[in-house]
Coordinates of C-alpha atoms in Angstrom, one line a residue:
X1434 CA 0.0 0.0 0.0
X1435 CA 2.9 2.2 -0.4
X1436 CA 0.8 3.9 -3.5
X1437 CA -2.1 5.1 -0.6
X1438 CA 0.7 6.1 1.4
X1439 CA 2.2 8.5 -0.8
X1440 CA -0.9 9.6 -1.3
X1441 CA -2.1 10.3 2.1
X1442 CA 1.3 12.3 2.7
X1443 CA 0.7 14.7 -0.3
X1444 CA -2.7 14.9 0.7
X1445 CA -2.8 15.5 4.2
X1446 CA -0.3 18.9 3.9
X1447 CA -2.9 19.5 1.1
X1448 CA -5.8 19.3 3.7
X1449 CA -3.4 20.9 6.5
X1450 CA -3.0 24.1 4.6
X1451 CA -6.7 24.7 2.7
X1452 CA -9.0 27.3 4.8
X1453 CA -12.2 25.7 5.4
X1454 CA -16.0 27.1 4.8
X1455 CA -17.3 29.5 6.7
X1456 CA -20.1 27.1 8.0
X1457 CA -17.8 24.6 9.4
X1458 CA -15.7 27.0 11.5
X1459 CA -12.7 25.1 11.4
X1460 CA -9.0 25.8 9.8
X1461 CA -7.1 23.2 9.4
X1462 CA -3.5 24.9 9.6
X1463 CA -1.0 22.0 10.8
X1464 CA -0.4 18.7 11.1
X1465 CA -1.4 17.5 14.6
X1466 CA -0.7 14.6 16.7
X1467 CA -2.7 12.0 18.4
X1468 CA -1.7 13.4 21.9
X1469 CA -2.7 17.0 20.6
X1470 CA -5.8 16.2 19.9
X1471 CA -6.8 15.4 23.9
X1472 CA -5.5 18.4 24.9
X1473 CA -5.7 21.2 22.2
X1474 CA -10.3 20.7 21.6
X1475 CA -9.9 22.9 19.0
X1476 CA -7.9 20.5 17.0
X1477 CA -9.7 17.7 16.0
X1478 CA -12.2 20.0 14.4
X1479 CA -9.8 21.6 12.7
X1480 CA -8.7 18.8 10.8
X1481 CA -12.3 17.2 10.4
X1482 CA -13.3 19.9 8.7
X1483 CA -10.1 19.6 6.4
X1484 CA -11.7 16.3 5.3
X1485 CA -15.0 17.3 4.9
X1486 CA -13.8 20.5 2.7
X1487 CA -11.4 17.8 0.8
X1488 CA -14.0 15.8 0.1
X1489 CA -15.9 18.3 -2.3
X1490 CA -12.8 19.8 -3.4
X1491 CA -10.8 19.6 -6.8
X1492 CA -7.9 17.1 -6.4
X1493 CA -9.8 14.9 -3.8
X1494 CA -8.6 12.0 -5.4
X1495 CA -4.6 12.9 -6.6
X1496 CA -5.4 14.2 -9.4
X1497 CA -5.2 17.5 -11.3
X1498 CA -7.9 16.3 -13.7
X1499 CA -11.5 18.4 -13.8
X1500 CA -13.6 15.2 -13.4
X1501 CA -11.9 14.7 -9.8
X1502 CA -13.9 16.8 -7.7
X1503 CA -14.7 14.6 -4.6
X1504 CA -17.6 12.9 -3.3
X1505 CA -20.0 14.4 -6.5
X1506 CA -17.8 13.7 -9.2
X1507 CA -17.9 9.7 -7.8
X1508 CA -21.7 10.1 -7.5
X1509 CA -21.9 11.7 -11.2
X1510 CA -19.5 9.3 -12.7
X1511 CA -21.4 6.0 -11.3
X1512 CA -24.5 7.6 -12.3
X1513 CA -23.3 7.8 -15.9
X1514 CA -22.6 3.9 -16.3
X1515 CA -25.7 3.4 -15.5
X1516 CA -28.4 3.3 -17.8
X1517 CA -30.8 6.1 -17.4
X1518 CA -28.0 9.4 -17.5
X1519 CA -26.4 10.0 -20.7
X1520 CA -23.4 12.1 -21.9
X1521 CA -23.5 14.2 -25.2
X1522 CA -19.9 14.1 -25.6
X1523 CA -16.6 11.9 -25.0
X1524 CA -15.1 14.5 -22.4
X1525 CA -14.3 14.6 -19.1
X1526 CA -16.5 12.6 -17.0
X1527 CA -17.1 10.6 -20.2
X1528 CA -14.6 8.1 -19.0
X1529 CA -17.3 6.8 -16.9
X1530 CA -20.0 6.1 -19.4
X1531 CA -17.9 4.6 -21.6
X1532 CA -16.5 2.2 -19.0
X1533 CA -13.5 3.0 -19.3
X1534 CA -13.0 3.9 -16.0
X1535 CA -13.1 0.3 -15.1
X1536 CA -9.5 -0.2 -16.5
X1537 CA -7.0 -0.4 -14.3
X1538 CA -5.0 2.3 -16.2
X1539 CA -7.5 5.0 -16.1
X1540 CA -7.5 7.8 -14.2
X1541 CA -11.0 7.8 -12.8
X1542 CA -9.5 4.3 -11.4
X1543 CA -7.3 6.2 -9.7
X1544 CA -9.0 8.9 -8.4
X1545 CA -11.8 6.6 -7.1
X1546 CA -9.3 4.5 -5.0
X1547 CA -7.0 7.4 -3.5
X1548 CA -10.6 9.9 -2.7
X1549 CA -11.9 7.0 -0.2
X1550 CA -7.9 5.6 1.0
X1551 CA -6.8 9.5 1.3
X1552 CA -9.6 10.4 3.7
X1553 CA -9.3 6.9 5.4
X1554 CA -5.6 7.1 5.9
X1555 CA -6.4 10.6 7.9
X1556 CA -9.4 9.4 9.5
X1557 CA -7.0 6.1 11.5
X1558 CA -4.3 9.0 12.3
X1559 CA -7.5 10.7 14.5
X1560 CA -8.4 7.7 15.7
X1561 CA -5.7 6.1 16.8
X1562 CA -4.7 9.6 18.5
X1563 CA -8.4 9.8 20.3
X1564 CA -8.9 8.4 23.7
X1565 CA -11.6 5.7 23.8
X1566 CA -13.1 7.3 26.8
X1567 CA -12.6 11.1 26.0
X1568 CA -15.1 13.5 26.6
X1569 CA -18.1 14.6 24.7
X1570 CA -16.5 16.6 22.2
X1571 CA -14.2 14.2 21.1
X1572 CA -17.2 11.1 21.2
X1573 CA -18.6 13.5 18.9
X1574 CA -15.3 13.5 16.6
X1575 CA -14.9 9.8 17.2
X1576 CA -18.7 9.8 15.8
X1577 CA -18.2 11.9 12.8
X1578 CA -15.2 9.9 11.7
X1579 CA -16.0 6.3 11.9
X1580 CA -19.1 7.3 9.8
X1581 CA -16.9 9.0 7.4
X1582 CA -14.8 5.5 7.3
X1583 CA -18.2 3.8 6.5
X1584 CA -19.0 5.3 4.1
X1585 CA -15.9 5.5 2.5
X1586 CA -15.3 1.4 2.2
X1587 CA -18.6 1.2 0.9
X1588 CA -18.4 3.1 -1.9
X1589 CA -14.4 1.3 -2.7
X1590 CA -16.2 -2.1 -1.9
X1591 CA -19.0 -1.4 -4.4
X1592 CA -16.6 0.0 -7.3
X1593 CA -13.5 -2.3 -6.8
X1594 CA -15.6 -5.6 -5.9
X1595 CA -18.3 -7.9 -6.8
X1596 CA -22.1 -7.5 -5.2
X1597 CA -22.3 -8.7 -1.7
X1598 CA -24.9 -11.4 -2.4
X1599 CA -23.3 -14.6 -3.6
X1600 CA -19.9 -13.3 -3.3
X1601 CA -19.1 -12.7 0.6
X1602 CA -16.0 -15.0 0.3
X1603 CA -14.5 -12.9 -2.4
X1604 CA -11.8 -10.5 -2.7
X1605 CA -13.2 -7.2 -1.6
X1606 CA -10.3 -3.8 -0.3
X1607 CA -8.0 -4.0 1.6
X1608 CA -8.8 -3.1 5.5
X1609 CA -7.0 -0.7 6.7
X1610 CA -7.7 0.3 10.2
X1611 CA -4.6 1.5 11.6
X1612 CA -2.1 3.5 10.3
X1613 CA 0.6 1.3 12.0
X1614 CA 0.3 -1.0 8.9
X1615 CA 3.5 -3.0 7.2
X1616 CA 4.6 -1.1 4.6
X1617 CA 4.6 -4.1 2.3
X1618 CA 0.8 -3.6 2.3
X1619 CA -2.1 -5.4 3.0
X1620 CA -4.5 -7.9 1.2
X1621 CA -7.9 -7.7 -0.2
X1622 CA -9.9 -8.2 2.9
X1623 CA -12.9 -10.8 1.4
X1624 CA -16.3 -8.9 0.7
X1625 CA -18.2 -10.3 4.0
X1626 CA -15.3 -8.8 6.4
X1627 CA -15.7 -5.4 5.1
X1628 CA -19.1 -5.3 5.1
X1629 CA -18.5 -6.6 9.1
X1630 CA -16.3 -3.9 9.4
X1631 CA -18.5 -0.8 7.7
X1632 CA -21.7 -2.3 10.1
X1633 CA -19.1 -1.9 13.1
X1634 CA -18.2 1.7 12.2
X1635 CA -21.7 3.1 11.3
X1636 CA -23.1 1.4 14.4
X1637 CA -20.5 2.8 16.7
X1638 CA -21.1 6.1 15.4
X1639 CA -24.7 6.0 15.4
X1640 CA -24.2 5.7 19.4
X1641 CA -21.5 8.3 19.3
X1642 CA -23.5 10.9 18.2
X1643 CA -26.6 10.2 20.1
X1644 CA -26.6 14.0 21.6
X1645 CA -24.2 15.7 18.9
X1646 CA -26.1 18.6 17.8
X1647 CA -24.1 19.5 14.3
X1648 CA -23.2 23.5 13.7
X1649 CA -24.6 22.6 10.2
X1650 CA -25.8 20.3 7.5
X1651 CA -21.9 20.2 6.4
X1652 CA -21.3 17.6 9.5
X1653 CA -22.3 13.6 10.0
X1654 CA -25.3 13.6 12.8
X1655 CA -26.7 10.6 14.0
X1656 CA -29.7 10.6 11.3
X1657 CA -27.4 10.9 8.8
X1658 CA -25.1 8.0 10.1
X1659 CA -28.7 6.2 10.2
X1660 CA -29.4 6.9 6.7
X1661 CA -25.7 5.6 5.8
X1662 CA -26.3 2.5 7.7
X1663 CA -30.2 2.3 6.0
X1664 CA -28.5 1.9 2.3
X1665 CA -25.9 -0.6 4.0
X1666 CA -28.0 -2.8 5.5
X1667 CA -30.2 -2.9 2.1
X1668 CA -27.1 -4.3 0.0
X1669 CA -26.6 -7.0 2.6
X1670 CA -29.9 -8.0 2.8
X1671 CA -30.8 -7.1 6.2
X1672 CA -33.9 -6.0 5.5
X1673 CA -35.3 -5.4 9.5
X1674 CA -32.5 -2.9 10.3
X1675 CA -32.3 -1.4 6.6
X1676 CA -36.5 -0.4 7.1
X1677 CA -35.6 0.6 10.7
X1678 CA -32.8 2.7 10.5
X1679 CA -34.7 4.7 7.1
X1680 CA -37.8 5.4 8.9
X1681 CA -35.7 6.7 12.3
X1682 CA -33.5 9.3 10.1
X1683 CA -36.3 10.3 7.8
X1684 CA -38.8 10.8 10.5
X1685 CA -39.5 14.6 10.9
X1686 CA -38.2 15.5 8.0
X1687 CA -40.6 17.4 5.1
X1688 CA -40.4 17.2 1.6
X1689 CA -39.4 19.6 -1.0
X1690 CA -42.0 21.0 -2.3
X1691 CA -42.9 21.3 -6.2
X1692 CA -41.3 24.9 -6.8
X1693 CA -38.1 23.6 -5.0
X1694 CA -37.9 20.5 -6.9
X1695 CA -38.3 22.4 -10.3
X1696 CA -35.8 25.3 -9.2
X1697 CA -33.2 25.6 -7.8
X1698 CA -33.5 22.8 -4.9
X1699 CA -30.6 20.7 -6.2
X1700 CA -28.2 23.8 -5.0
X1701 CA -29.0 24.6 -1.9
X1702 CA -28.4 23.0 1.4
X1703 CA -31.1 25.0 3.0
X1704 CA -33.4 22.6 1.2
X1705 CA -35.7 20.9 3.4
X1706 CA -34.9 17.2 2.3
X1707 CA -31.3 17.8 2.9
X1708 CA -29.7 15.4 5.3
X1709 CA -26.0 16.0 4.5
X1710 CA -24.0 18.1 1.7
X1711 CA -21.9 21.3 1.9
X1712 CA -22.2 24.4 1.4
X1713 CA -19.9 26.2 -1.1
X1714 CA -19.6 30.1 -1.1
X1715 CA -16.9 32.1 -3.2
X1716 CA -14.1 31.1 -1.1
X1717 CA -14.3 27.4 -1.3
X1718 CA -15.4 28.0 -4.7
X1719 CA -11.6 29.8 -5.2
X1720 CA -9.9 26.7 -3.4
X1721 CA -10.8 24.6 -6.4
X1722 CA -13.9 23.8 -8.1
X1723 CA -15.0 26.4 -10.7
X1724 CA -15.0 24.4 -13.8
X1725 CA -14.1 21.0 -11.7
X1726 CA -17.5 20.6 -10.3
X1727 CA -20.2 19.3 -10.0
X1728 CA -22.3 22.2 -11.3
X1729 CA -20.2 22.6 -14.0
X1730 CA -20.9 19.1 -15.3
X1731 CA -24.4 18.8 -14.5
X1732 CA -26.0 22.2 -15.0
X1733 CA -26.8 22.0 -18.3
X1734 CA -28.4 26.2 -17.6
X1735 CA -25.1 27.3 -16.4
X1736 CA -21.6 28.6 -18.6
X1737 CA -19.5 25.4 -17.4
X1738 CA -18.5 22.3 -19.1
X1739 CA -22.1 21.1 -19.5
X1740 CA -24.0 24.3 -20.4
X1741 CA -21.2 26.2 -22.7
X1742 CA -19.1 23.3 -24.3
X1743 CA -22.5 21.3 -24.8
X1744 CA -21.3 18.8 -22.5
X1745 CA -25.1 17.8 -21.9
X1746 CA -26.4 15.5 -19.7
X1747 CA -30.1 13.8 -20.9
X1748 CA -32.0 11.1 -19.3
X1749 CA -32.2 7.8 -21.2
X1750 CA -35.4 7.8 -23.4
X1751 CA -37.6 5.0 -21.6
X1752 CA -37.2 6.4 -18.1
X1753 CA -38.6 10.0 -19.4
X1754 CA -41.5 8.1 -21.0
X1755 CA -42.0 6.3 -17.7
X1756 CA -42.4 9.3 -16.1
X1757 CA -46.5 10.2 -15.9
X1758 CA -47.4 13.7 -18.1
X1759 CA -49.1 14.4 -13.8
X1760 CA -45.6 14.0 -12.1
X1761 CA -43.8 17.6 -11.4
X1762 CA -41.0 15.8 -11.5
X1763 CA -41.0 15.4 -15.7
X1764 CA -41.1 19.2 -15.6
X1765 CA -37.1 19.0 -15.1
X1766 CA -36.6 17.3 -18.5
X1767 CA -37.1 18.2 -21.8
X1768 CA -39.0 16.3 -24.1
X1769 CA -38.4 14.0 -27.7
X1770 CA -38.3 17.9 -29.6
X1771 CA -35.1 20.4 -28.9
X1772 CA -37.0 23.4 -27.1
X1773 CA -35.8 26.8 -26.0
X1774 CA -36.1 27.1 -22.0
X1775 CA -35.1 30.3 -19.4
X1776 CA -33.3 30.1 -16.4
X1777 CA -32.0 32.2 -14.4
X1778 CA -32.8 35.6 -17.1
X1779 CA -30.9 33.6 -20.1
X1780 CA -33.1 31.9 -22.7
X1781 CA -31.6 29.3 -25.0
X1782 CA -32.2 26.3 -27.2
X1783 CA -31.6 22.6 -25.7
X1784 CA -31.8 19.2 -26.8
X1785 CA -34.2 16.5 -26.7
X1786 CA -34.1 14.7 -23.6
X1787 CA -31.8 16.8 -21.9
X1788 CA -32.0 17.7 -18.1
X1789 CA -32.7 20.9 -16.2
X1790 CA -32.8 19.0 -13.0
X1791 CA -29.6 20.6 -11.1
X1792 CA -29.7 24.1 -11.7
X1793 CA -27.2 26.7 -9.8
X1794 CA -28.0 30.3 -10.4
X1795 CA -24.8 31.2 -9.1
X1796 CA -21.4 31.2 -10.5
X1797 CA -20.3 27.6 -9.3
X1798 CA -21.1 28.2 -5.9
X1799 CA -24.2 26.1 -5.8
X1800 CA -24.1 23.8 -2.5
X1801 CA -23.5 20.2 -2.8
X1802 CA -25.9 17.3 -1.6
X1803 CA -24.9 14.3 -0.6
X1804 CA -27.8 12.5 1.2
X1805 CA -31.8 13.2 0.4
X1806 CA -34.5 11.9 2.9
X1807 CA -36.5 11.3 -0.2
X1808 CA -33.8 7.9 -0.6
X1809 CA -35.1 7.0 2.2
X1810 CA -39.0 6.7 1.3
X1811 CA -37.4 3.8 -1.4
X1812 CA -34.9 2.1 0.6
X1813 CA -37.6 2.1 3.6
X1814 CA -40.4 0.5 1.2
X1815 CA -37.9 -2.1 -1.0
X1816 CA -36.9 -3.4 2.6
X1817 CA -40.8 -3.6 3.9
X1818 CA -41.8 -5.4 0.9
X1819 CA -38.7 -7.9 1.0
X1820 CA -39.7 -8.6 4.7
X1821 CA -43.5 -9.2 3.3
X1822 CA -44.7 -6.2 4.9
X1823 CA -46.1 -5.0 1.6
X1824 CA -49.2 -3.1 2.7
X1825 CA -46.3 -1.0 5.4
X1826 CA -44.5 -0.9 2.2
X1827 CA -47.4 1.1 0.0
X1828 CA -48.3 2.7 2.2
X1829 CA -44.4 4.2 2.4
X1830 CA -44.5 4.8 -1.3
X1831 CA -47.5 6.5 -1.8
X1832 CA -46.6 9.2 0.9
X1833 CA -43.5 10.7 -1.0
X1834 CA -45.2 9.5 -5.1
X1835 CA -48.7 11.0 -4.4
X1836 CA -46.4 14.7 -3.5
X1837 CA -45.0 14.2 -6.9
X1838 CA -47.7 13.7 -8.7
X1839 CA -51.0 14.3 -7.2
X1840 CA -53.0 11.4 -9.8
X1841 CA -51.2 8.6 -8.1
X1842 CA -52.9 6.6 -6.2
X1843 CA -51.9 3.4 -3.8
X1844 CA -50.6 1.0 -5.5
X1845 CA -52.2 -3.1 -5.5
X1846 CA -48.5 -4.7 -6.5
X1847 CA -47.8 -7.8 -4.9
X1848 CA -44.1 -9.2 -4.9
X1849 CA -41.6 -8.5 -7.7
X1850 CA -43.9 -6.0 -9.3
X1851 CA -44.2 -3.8 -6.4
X1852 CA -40.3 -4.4 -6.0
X1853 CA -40.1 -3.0 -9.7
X1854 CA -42.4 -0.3 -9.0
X1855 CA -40.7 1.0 -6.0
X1856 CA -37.2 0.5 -7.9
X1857 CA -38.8 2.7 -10.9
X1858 CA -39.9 5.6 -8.8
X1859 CA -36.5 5.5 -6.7
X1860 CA -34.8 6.0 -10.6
X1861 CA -37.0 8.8 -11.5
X1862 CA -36.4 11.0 -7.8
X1863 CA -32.5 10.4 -7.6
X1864 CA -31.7 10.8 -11.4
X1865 CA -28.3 11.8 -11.7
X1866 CA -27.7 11.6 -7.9
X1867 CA -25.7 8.9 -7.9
X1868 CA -27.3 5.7 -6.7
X1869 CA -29.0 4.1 -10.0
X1870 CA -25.6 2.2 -10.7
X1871 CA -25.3 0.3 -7.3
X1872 CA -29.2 -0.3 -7.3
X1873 CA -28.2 -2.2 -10.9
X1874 CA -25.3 -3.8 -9.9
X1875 CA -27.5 -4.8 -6.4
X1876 CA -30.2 -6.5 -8.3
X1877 CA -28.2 -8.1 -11.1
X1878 CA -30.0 -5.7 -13.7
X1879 CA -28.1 -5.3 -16.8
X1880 CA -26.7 -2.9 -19.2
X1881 CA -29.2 -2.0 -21.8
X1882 CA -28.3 0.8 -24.0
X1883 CA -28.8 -0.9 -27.5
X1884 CA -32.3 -0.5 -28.5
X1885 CA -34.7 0.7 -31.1
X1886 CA -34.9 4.2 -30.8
X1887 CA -32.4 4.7 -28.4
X1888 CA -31.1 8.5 -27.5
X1889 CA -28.1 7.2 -25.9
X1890 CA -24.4 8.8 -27.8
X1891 CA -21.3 7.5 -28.2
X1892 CA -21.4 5.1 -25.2
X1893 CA -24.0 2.4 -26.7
X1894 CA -23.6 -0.4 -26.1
X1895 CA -25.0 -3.7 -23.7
X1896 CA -23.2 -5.2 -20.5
X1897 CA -24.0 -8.3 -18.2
X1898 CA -23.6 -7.0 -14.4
X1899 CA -20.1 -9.3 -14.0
X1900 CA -19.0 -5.9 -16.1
X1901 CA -20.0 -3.3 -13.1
X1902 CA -16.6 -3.9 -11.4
X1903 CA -13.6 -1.7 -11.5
X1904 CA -10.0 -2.8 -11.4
X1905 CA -7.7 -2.1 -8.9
X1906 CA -5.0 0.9 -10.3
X1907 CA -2.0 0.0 -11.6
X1908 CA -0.1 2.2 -9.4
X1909 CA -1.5 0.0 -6.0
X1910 CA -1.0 -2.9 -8.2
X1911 CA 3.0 -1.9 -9.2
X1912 CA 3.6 -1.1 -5.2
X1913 CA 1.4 -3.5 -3.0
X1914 CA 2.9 -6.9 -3.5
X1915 CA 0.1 -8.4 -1.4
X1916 CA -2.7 -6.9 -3.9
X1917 CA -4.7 -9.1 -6.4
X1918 CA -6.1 -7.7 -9.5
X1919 CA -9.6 -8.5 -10.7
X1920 CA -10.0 -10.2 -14.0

């Protein structure tokens, strides 16, 4: 693992030296030790703030490349191999719907590998340095960052590995826990025993931040660490504690409502549904995002990548037909015909198909979200109607569809048809935020982008699921002896 360690060094003075946001009132000016952090309480936050701000930050992943922006650019670029977002052009963040990124030798490989190990590599320097009995503040730090190494090895287990059902006794990621670790590197930890160890962290920290009240939306609480462990416990099949731990961290919280969803929602963190995301302003915009962001690539409205080099992003032909004329939520696509559409004071002409779902009426300083209670609603009712609780699990759907679109009524599905109903109306909320690809690799659902009348662009072409896996980068490959390459 000598790669990740190079890595982490580079990256940590990188994190050590970048001001943080205004709304996370940290600054993360040195590097500091484990015994600093028990006696200086102002240090821990300082550099747990440098790894949130990282983590939506240009770079995130080693790279000086615009489609390496952190935590977005991971959730764009799955989102793309999947089958309902589409790229106009080869550029940029192409290298995901193409599948190229899969290959060992491409950047987005890379970039993938060192955004998760970078902040993982700091995260075990903090706690390693915590005491296990400290006080309050630092439970709450202890909290914050054992979430943040959740979710971290389930996104690498998810790109770099095969599903979790049918293939717990295969290679997953290496576990790194410590950052005491041989320098020869470790293994690939099998797929079961880091899905054991991502349920440890999330739990921990979902008892760690019982009584943290966050400063803002830009920190882990305990409902969001709920919500992370929700969309764990739904890949493993633990469907009791996936339901439970959905309805617990939505509970409370109100849906956007129409003008929000159809506006600019997607950019603000103030947003009602918003459970976790950051908020950008000029000065985290200057520390590197501008044209590497998220914005940039998925704002077809604004003068970035998408919007000015016609970079466009469009939803795959089927799912916009899916979507009923009554449902608000069509209102953030175009149509079969290229139309003109205003936003923001600017009329122009776009493309069939294309979207006008993330709009940021600022100058790349639209605020990034991560997690959406509306996830929940789906996640909550697939694990309801897996348990046989189908009528709990309607009943769960219909509350967030029937605010969508007011015709719907409760559905009558029984068994895999209300499964593919929930799945279809979970595709049509969280287009383009970054969980359609892991629902397909989840439930073995392939590739389909061959098909009469198909608006999809250069990247057409069909997959069987055994494709959704990503190799391991050459550079971990060329300096971790113990390392195994996928096929």
């Amino acid at each position: 693992m000598k790669t990740i360690q190079y890595f982490i060094a580079a990256l940590s003075i990188s994190v050590m030296m970048t001001s943080c946001a205004n709304d996370l009132n940290t600054d993360p000016d040195g590097d500091i030790s484990g015994e600093q952090l028990n006696n200086d309480q102002s240090s821990p936050e300082k550099i747990l703030g440098g790894i949130y701000l990282n983590l939506r930050s240009n770079g995130a992943g080693g790279t000086t490349l615009h489609s390496d922006f952190g935590i977005m650019a991971i959730k764009a670029g799955s989102d793309l191999m999947s089958n309902d977002v589409i790229q106009a052009k080869n550029q940029h963040l192409g290298m995901f719907y193409n599948y190229d990124a899969t290959n060992a030798n491409n950047s987005a490989s890379e970039f993938v590998w060192t955004t998760f190990y970078a902040r993982i590599f700091i995260i075990n320097k903090l706690l390693d340095g915590l005491q296990k009995n400290g006080n309050d503040n630092n439970k709450a730090i202890k909290g914050q960052l054992l979430a943040l190494r959740a979710y971290s090895y389930f996104y690498l287990v998810r790109f770099y590995a095969n599903d979790y059902k049918g293939h717990q006794s295969e290679p997953g990621v290496p576990l790194v826990l410590t950052n005491s670790n041989p320098n020869q590197g470790l293994p690939r930890a099998i797929i079961s025993d880091v899905y054991k160890q991502i349920a440890s962290d999330i739990e921990e920290s979902i008892i760690l931040l019982d009584s943290y009240a966050r400063p803002s939306r830009a920190q882990i609480d305990q409902r969001t660490a709920k919500a992370i462990a929700s969309e764990v416990y739904l890949q493993t099949g633990d469907y009791i504690k996936a339901a439970k731990y959905a309805e617990e961290s939505k509970q409370g919280i109100a849906l956007m409502t129409e003008n929000e969803y159809t506006t600019t929602g997607f950019s603000n963190i103030n947003n009602p549904e918003v459970l976790w995301g950051f908020h950008n302003t000029t000065s985290t915009m200057s520390i590197g995002n501008y044209y590497a962001s998220f914005f940039s690539m998925f704002d077809n409205t604004n003068k970035g990548y998408a919007g000015a080099a016609g970079i466009y992003k469009l939803i795959d032909k089927r799912l916009y037909e899916a979507i009923p004329e009554t449902d608000y939520r069509k209102k953030v696509f175009n149509g079969a015909q290229s139309t003109a559409y205003t936003f923001n004071g600017e009329t122009r002409n776009y493309p069939a198909y294309v979207s006008w779902k993330f709009k940021d009426p600022t100058f790349f300083e639209g605020d990034y979200i991560y997690i959406r209670a509306s996830s929940l609603y789906y996640i909550q009712a697939e694990a309801l109607a897996r348990q046989g609780r189908e009528a709990e699990a309607r009943q769960v759907l219909y509350e967030i569809t029937s605010k969508r679109n007011s015709a719907y009524t409760l559905s009558t599905k029984t068994g895999n048809e209300l499964i593919n109903e929930i799945i279809l109306q979970k595709r049509i909320e969280l287009w383009g935020e970054g969980y359609d690809w892991f629902d397909m690799k989840r439930l073995n659902v392939p590739l389909e982008r061959i098909y009469p009348g198909t608006n999809h662009t250069f990247g057409r072409f069909n997959l069987s699921p055994d494709k959704f896996r990503f190799q391991i980068p050459n550079k971990e490959i060329n300096n971790n002896p113990q390392i195994k390459q996928n096929d």
